[in-house]
């Protein structure tokens, strides 16, 4: 893994969305551990913001599948007016309790059916390690759904585990092939930079930046 790269849920069932709420609820009762419960932003996000030094002043950001809020808090510290959402109400409740004085707006929401005013509403959109946790039919819907959140002149940053085109995996998670990463460039989005990163464990990671003209 790439230092603080979190795994996705390790089991699949007939409810690939509901299993996230079950995991967070079990963790709340002390019956499970959320493997991506870390106290710092994802390293590939931190490296990117260190390099690009984005100024969030007067700009809106959204974090897809925010969990307990580690990436959202990072963006808020950069000055972004940040919305962070998750499909799990238990995760959102925990995020609010963990960050009681945070300026981040934590919301329970569904990427595939977001509030209408979120569409095209954010100058910076972060999708980190979420889409890969979905089976193929949901990934095909989720990838363009992420892009629809990006405002004109906005940026989408995608962080994901990767696989080679000829590599077969049994998930979850289902690391993304290059074609799936490229598919984020839908509609008005165009790729600015796609990085193929080899993690210390030898696995492949993607960090891809897209802009909306």
PDB file of C-alpha atoms in Angstrom:
ATOM      1  CA  UNK A   1       0.000   0.000   0.000  1.00  0.00           C
ATOM      2  CA  UNK A   2       1.018   3.610  -0.527  1.00  0.00           C
ATOM      3  CA  UNK A   3       1.760   4.477   3.124  1.00  0.00           C
ATOM      4  CA  UNK A   4      -1.741   5.347   4.375  1.00  0.00           C
ATOM      5  CA  UNK A   5      -3.643   3.760   1.511  1.00  0.00           C
ATOM      6  CA  UNK A   6      -6.830   2.235   2.975  1.00  0.00           C
ATOM      7  CA  UNK A   7      -8.247  -1.043   1.763  1.00  0.00           C
ATOM      8  CA  UNK A   8     -11.864  -1.262   0.751  1.00  0.00           C
ATOM      9  CA  UNK A   9     -14.355  -3.579   2.459  1.00  0.00           C
ATOM     10  CA  UNK A  10     -13.202  -7.129   2.027  1.00  0.00           C
ATOM     11  CA  UNK A  11     -16.530  -8.834   1.504  1.00  0.00           C
ATOM     12  CA  UNK A  12     -19.225  -8.561  -1.128  1.00  0.00           C
ATOM     13  CA  UNK A  13     -22.890  -9.432  -0.890  1.00  0.00           C
ATOM     14  CA  UNK A  14     -26.166  -8.596  -2.587  1.00  0.00           C
ATOM     15  CA  UNK A  15     -26.151  -5.079  -1.129  1.00  0.00           C
ATOM     16  CA  UNK A  16     -22.845  -3.440  -2.152  1.00  0.00           C
ATOM     17  CA  UNK A  17     -23.956  -0.028  -0.861  1.00  0.00           C
ATOM     18  CA  UNK A  18     -25.551  -1.132   2.408  1.00  0.00           C
ATOM     19  CA  UNK A  19     -22.445  -3.000   3.523  1.00  0.00           C
ATOM     20  CA  UNK A  20     -20.743   0.331   4.201  1.00  0.00           C
ATOM     21  CA  UNK A  21     -23.402   1.343   6.705  1.00  0.00           C
ATOM     22  CA  UNK A  22     -23.194  -2.092   8.325  1.00  0.00           C
ATOM     23  CA  UNK A  23     -19.417  -1.775   8.675  1.00  0.00           C
ATOM     24  CA  UNK A  24     -19.634   1.679  10.267  1.00  0.00           C
ATOM     25  CA  UNK A  25     -22.476   0.582  12.540  1.00  0.00           C
ATOM     26  CA  UNK A  26     -20.524  -2.485  13.666  1.00  0.00           C
ATOM     27  CA  UNK A  27     -17.498  -0.268  14.341  1.00  0.00           C
ATOM     28  CA  UNK A  28     -19.671   2.071  16.392  1.00  0.00           C
ATOM     29  CA  UNK A  29     -20.587  -0.888  18.607  1.00  0.00           C
ATOM     30  CA  UNK A  30     -16.958  -1.958  18.868  1.00  0.00           C
ATOM     31  CA  UNK A  31     -17.565  -5.074  16.792  1.00  0.00           C
ATOM     32  CA  UNK A  32     -15.460  -4.118  13.763  1.00  0.00           C
ATOM     33  CA  UNK A  33     -12.586  -1.903  12.695  1.00  0.00           C
ATOM     34  CA  UNK A  34     -12.875   0.498   9.756  1.00  0.00           C
ATOM     35  CA  UNK A  35      -9.566  -0.134   7.964  1.00  0.00           C
ATOM     36  CA  UNK A  36      -9.323   3.373   6.475  1.00  0.00           C
ATOM     37  CA  UNK A  37      -9.827   5.075   9.847  1.00  0.00           C
ATOM     38  CA  UNK A  38      -6.591   7.073   9.827  1.00  0.00           C
ATOM     39  CA  UNK A  39      -5.688  10.414  11.376  1.00  0.00           C
ATOM     40  CA  UNK A  40      -4.277  12.100   8.279  1.00  0.00           C
ATOM     41  CA  UNK A  41      -5.255  12.809   4.707  1.00  0.00           C
ATOM     42  CA  UNK A  42      -4.473  10.248   2.044  1.00  0.00           C
ATOM     43  CA  UNK A  43      -0.784  10.574   1.164  1.00  0.00           C
ATOM     44  CA  UNK A  44      -1.499  11.024  -2.551  1.00  0.00           C
ATOM     45  CA  UNK A  45      -3.821  13.921  -1.742  1.00  0.00           C
ATOM     46  CA  UNK A  46      -1.270  15.461   0.611  1.00  0.00           C
ATOM     47  CA  UNK A  47       1.494  15.167  -1.975  1.00  0.00           C
ATOM     48  CA  UNK A  48      -0.722  16.734  -4.625  1.00  0.00           C
ATOM     49  CA  UNK A  49      -1.709  19.717  -2.487  1.00  0.00           C
ATOM     50  CA  UNK A  50       1.914  20.205  -1.399  1.00  0.00           C
ATOM     51  CA  UNK A  51       2.915  20.372  -5.059  1.00  0.00           C
ATOM     52  CA  UNK A  52       0.066  22.433  -6.468  1.00  0.00           C
ATOM     53  CA  UNK A  53      -0.586  24.593  -3.366  1.00  0.00           C
ATOM     54  CA  UNK A  54      -4.250  25.243  -4.209  1.00  0.00           C
ATOM     55  CA  UNK A  55      -5.797  28.383  -2.743  1.00  0.00           C
ATOM     56  CA  UNK A  56      -9.241  27.448  -1.491  1.00  0.00           C
ATOM     57  CA  UNK A  57     -10.272  30.991  -0.597  1.00  0.00           C
ATOM     58  CA  UNK A  58     -13.714  31.680  -1.999  1.00  0.00           C
ATOM     59  CA  UNK A  59     -13.907  28.240  -3.589  1.00  0.00           C
ATOM     60  CA  UNK A  60     -16.098  25.233  -2.845  1.00  0.00           C
ATOM     61  CA  UNK A  61     -14.873  21.644  -2.497  1.00  0.00           C
ATOM     62  CA  UNK A  62     -16.685  18.343  -2.091  1.00  0.00           C
ATOM     63  CA  UNK A  63     -15.320  15.017  -0.853  1.00  0.00           C
ATOM     64  CA  UNK A  64     -17.043  11.913  -2.184  1.00  0.00           C
ATOM     65  CA  UNK A  65     -17.438   9.075   0.325  1.00  0.00           C
ATOM     66  CA  UNK A  66     -15.781  11.061   3.098  1.00  0.00           C
ATOM     67  CA  UNK A  67     -15.934   8.456   5.869  1.00  0.00           C
ATOM     68  CA  UNK A  68     -14.708  10.035   9.098  1.00  0.00           C
ATOM     69  CA  UNK A  69     -13.519  13.179   7.330  1.00  0.00           C
ATOM     70  CA  UNK A  70      -9.730  12.997   7.145  1.00  0.00           C
ATOM     71  CA  UNK A  71      -9.521  14.333   3.566  1.00  0.00           C
ATOM     72  CA  UNK A  72     -12.305  16.861   4.086  1.00  0.00           C
ATOM     73  CA  UNK A  73     -10.539  18.407   7.068  1.00  0.00           C
ATOM     74  CA  UNK A  74      -7.345  18.650   5.011  1.00  0.00           C
ATOM     75  CA  UNK A  75      -9.136  20.610   2.279  1.00  0.00           C
ATOM     76  CA  UNK A  76     -10.841  22.853   4.814  1.00  0.00           C
ATOM     77  CA  UNK A  77      -7.439  23.772   6.232  1.00  0.00           C
ATOM     78  CA  UNK A  78      -6.490  24.937   2.731  1.00  0.00           C
ATOM     79  CA  UNK A  79      -9.363  27.394   2.812  1.00  0.00           C
ATOM     80  CA  UNK A  80     -11.996  25.553   0.781  1.00  0.00           C
ATOM     81  CA  UNK A  81     -15.626  25.826   1.824  1.00  0.00           C
ATOM     82  CA  UNK A  82     -15.943  22.054   2.045  1.00  0.00           C
ATOM     83  CA  UNK A  83     -18.907  19.711   1.794  1.00  0.00           C
ATOM     84  CA  UNK A  84     -18.203  16.074   2.641  1.00  0.00           C
ATOM     85  CA  UNK A  85     -20.742  13.312   2.126  1.00  0.00           C
ATOM     86  CA  UNK A  86     -21.105   9.606   2.639  1.00  0.00           C
ATOM     87  CA  UNK A  87     -23.821   7.051   1.987  1.00  0.00           C
ATOM     88  CA  UNK A  88     -23.515   5.920   5.616  1.00  0.00           C
ATOM     89  CA  UNK A  89     -25.380   8.046   8.164  1.00  0.00           C
ATOM     90  CA  UNK A  90     -23.345   6.388  10.929  1.00  0.00           C
ATOM     91  CA  UNK A  91     -20.115   7.567   9.313  1.00  0.00           C
ATOM     92  CA  UNK A  92     -21.456  11.106   9.003  1.00  0.00           C
ATOM     93  CA  UNK A  93     -22.578  11.143  12.627  1.00  0.00           C
ATOM     94  CA  UNK A  94     -19.131   9.997  13.709  1.00  0.00           C
ATOM     95  CA  UNK A  95     -17.416  12.602  11.519  1.00  0.00           C
ATOM     96  CA  UNK A  96     -19.480  15.383  13.087  1.00  0.00           C
ATOM     97  CA  UNK A  97     -18.618  14.175  16.578  1.00  0.00           C
ATOM     98  CA  UNK A  98     -14.932  13.858  15.788  1.00  0.00           C
ATOM     99  CA  UNK A  99     -14.743  17.363  14.352  1.00  0.00           C
ATOM    100  CA  UNK A 100     -17.217  19.358  16.459  1.00  0.00           C
ATOM    101  CA  UNK A 101     -15.689  22.749  15.604  1.00  0.00           C
ATOM    102  CA  UNK A 102     -15.037  21.975  11.949  1.00  0.00           C
ATOM    103  CA  UNK A 103     -16.191  24.296   9.161  1.00  0.00           C
ATOM    104  CA  UNK A 104     -16.815  21.219   6.985  1.00  0.00           C
ATOM    105  CA  UNK A 105     -20.458  20.529   6.193  1.00  0.00           C
ATOM    106  CA  UNK A 106     -20.935  16.782   6.659  1.00  0.00           C
ATOM    107  CA  UNK A 107     -23.954  15.338   4.862  1.00  0.00           C
ATOM    108  CA  UNK A 108     -25.509  11.937   4.268  1.00  0.00           C
ATOM    109  CA  UNK A 109     -26.027  11.651   0.512  1.00  0.00           C
ATOM    110  CA  UNK A 110     -25.953   9.230  -2.393  1.00  0.00           C
ATOM    111  CA  UNK A 111     -23.489   9.920  -5.213  1.00  0.00           C
ATOM    112  CA  UNK A 112     -25.943   8.396  -7.690  1.00  0.00           C
ATOM    113  CA  UNK A 113     -28.739  10.706  -6.545  1.00  0.00           C
ATOM    114  CA  UNK A 114     -27.142  13.873  -5.138  1.00  0.00           C
ATOM    115  CA  UNK A 115     -28.952  17.100  -4.254  1.00  0.00           C
ATOM    116  CA  UNK A 116     -29.714  18.966  -7.470  1.00  0.00           C
ATOM    117  CA  UNK A 117     -27.807  22.080  -6.435  1.00  0.00           C
ATOM    118  CA  UNK A 118     -24.610  20.041  -6.093  1.00  0.00           C
ATOM    119  CA  UNK A 119     -24.508  19.360  -9.834  1.00  0.00           C
ATOM    120  CA  UNK A 120     -21.821  21.568 -11.319  1.00  0.00           C
ATOM    121  CA  UNK A 121     -21.503  23.201  -7.929  1.00  0.00           C
ATOM    122  CA  UNK A 122     -17.918  22.574  -6.771  1.00  0.00           C
ATOM    123  CA  UNK A 123     -14.601  24.081  -7.795  1.00  0.00           C
ATOM    124  CA  UNK A 124     -12.720  21.056  -6.474  1.00  0.00           C
ATOM    125  CA  UNK A 125     -14.036  17.492  -6.325  1.00  0.00           C
ATOM    126  CA  UNK A 126     -12.135  14.685  -4.609  1.00  0.00           C
ATOM    127  CA  UNK A 127     -12.894  11.038  -5.342  1.00  0.00           C
ATOM    128  CA  UNK A 128     -10.507   8.898  -3.309  1.00  0.00           C
ATOM    129  CA  UNK A 129     -10.715   5.103  -3.137  1.00  0.00           C
ATOM    130  CA  UNK A 130     -14.518   4.869  -3.393  1.00  0.00           C
ATOM    131  CA  UNK A 131     -15.467   3.899  -6.942  1.00  0.00           C
ATOM    132  CA  UNK A 132     -13.155   0.875  -6.826  1.00  0.00           C
ATOM    133  CA  UNK A 133     -15.263  -0.583  -3.988  1.00  0.00           C
ATOM    134  CA  UNK A 134     -18.298  -0.855  -6.285  1.00  0.00           C
ATOM    135  CA  UNK A 135     -19.115  -3.737  -8.633  1.00  0.00           C
ATOM    136  CA  UNK A 136     -18.886  -3.096 -12.366  1.00  0.00           C
ATOM    137  CA  UNK A 137     -22.486  -2.077 -12.998  1.00  0.00           C
ATOM    138  CA  UNK A 138     -22.368   0.544 -10.234  1.00  0.00           C
ATOM    139  CA  UNK A 139     -18.889   1.758 -11.214  1.00  0.00           C
ATOM    140  CA  UNK A 140     -20.214   2.533 -14.682  1.00  0.00           C
ATOM    141  CA  UNK A 141     -22.823   4.830 -13.111  1.00  0.00           C
ATOM    142  CA  UNK A 142     -20.603   6.261 -10.392  1.00  0.00           C
ATOM    143  CA  UNK A 143     -17.749   7.425 -12.628  1.00  0.00           C
ATOM    144  CA  UNK A 144     -19.793   9.970 -14.626  1.00  0.00           C
ATOM    145  CA  UNK A 145     -21.734  10.896 -11.477  1.00  0.00           C
ATOM    146  CA  UNK A 146     -18.508  12.119  -9.873  1.00  0.00           C
ATOM    147  CA  UNK A 147     -17.756  14.355 -12.839  1.00  0.00           C
ATOM    148  CA  UNK A 148     -21.168  15.961 -12.783  1.00  0.00           C
ATOM    149  CA  UNK A 149     -20.279  17.632  -9.477  1.00  0.00           C
ATOM    150  CA  UNK A 150     -17.477  19.717 -11.039  1.00  0.00           C
ATOM    151  CA  UNK A 151     -18.190  23.398 -11.671  1.00  0.00           C
ATOM    152  CA  UNK A 152     -17.020  25.279 -14.780  1.00  0.00           C
ATOM    153  CA  UNK A 153     -13.275  25.967 -14.442  1.00  0.00           C
ATOM    154  CA  UNK A 154     -13.228  23.329 -11.692  1.00  0.00           C
ATOM    155  CA  UNK A 155     -10.910  20.407 -10.984  1.00  0.00           C
ATOM    156  CA  UNK A 156     -11.544  16.744 -10.242  1.00  0.00           C
ATOM    157  CA  UNK A 157      -8.855  14.715  -8.492  1.00  0.00           C
ATOM    158  CA  UNK A 158      -9.208  10.924  -8.576  1.00  0.00           C
ATOM    159  CA  UNK A 159      -7.127   8.621  -6.358  1.00  0.00           C
ATOM    160  CA  UNK A 160      -7.548   4.883  -6.825  1.00  0.00           C
ATOM    161  CA  UNK A 161      -5.868   1.527  -6.612  1.00  0.00           C
ATOM    162  CA  UNK A 162      -4.978   0.338 -10.104  1.00  0.00           C
ATOM    163  CA  UNK A 163      -4.583  -2.798 -12.131  1.00  0.00           C
ATOM    164  CA  UNK A 164      -3.028  -3.681 -15.454  1.00  0.00           C
ATOM    165  CA  UNK A 165      -5.331  -4.198 -18.400  1.00  0.00           C
ATOM    166  CA  UNK A 166      -4.650  -7.949 -18.446  1.00  0.00           C
ATOM    167  CA  UNK A 167      -4.903  -8.368 -14.681  1.00  0.00           C
ATOM    168  CA  UNK A 168      -7.920 -10.215 -13.281  1.00  0.00           C
ATOM    169  CA  UNK A 169      -9.035  -9.367  -9.754  1.00  0.00           C
ATOM    170  CA  UNK A 170     -11.743 -10.703  -7.492  1.00  0.00           C
ATOM    171  CA  UNK A 171     -13.101  -7.897  -5.357  1.00  0.00           C
ATOM    172  CA  UNK A 172     -14.077  -5.964  -3.572  1.00  0.00           C
ATOM    173  CA  UNK A 173     -12.166  -3.839  -4.110  1.00  0.00           C
ATOM    174  CA  UNK A 174     -11.863  -3.876  -7.885  1.00  0.00           C
ATOM    175  CA  UNK A 175      -8.790  -1.739  -8.696  1.00  0.00           C
ATOM    176  CA  UNK A 176      -9.343   0.466 -11.721  1.00  0.00           C
ATOM    177  CA  UNK A 177      -7.867  -0.204 -15.146  1.00  0.00           C
ATOM    178  CA  UNK A 178      -6.526   2.756 -17.128  1.00  0.00           C
ATOM    179  CA  UNK A 179      -9.656   2.837 -19.273  1.00  0.00           C
ATOM    180  CA  UNK A 180     -11.818   3.310 -16.174  1.00  0.00           C
ATOM    181  CA  UNK A 181      -9.638   6.184 -14.998  1.00  0.00           C
ATOM    182  CA  UNK A 182      -9.852   7.767 -18.446  1.00  0.00           C
ATOM    183  CA  UNK A 183     -13.646   7.411 -18.297  1.00  0.00           C
ATOM    184  CA  UNK A 184     -13.788  10.173 -15.663  1.00  0.00           C
ATOM    185  CA  UNK A 185     -13.080  12.546 -18.561  1.00  0.00           C
ATOM    186  CA  UNK A 186     -16.722  12.594 -19.596  1.00  0.00           C
ATOM    187  CA  UNK A 187     -18.787  15.490 -20.891  1.00  0.00           C
ATOM    188  CA  UNK A 188     -16.927  18.781 -20.371  1.00  0.00           C
ATOM    189  CA  UNK A 189     -14.086  17.219 -18.358  1.00  0.00           C
ATOM    190  CA  UNK A 190     -10.658  16.771 -19.925  1.00  0.00           C
ATOM    191  CA  UNK A 191      -7.597  15.027 -18.450  1.00  0.00           C
ATOM    192  CA  UNK A 192      -4.822  17.297 -17.237  1.00  0.00           C
ATOM    193  CA  UNK A 193      -2.493  14.707 -15.729  1.00  0.00           C
ATOM    194  CA  UNK A 194      -2.737  10.969 -15.077  1.00  0.00           C
ATOM    195  CA  UNK A 195      -0.024   9.543 -12.828  1.00  0.00           C
ATOM    196  CA  UNK A 196       0.740   5.850 -12.552  1.00  0.00           C
ATOM    197  CA  UNK A 197       2.379   5.360  -9.163  1.00  0.00           C
ATOM    198  CA  UNK A 198       4.000   2.198  -7.857  1.00  0.00           C
ATOM    199  CA  UNK A 199       3.328   1.854  -4.136  1.00  0.00           C
ATOM    200  CA  UNK A 200       5.913   0.435  -1.701  1.00  0.00           C
ATOM    201  CA  UNK A 201       4.111  -2.915  -1.768  1.00  0.00           C
ATOM    202  CA  UNK A 202       4.508  -3.048  -5.552  1.00  0.00           C
ATOM    203  CA  UNK A 203       0.846  -2.315  -6.231  1.00  0.00           C
ATOM    204  CA  UNK A 204      -0.331   0.247  -8.742  1.00  0.00           C
ATOM    205  CA  UNK A 205      -2.027   3.511  -7.791  1.00  0.00           C
ATOM    206  CA  UNK A 206      -3.638   6.163  -9.956  1.00  0.00           C
ATOM    207  CA  UNK A 207      -3.698   9.881  -9.252  1.00  0.00           C
ATOM    208  CA  UNK A 208      -5.555  11.628 -12.030  1.00  0.00           C
ATOM    209  CA  UNK A 209      -6.443  15.278 -12.453  1.00  0.00           C
ATOM    210  CA  UNK A 210      -9.260  16.480 -14.702  1.00  0.00           C
ATOM    211  CA  UNK A 211     -10.383  20.007 -15.527  1.00  0.00           C
ATOM    212  CA  UNK A 212     -13.691  21.371 -16.689  1.00  0.00           C
ATOM    213  CA  UNK A 213     -13.260  24.146 -19.224  1.00  0.00           C
TER     214      UNK A 213
END
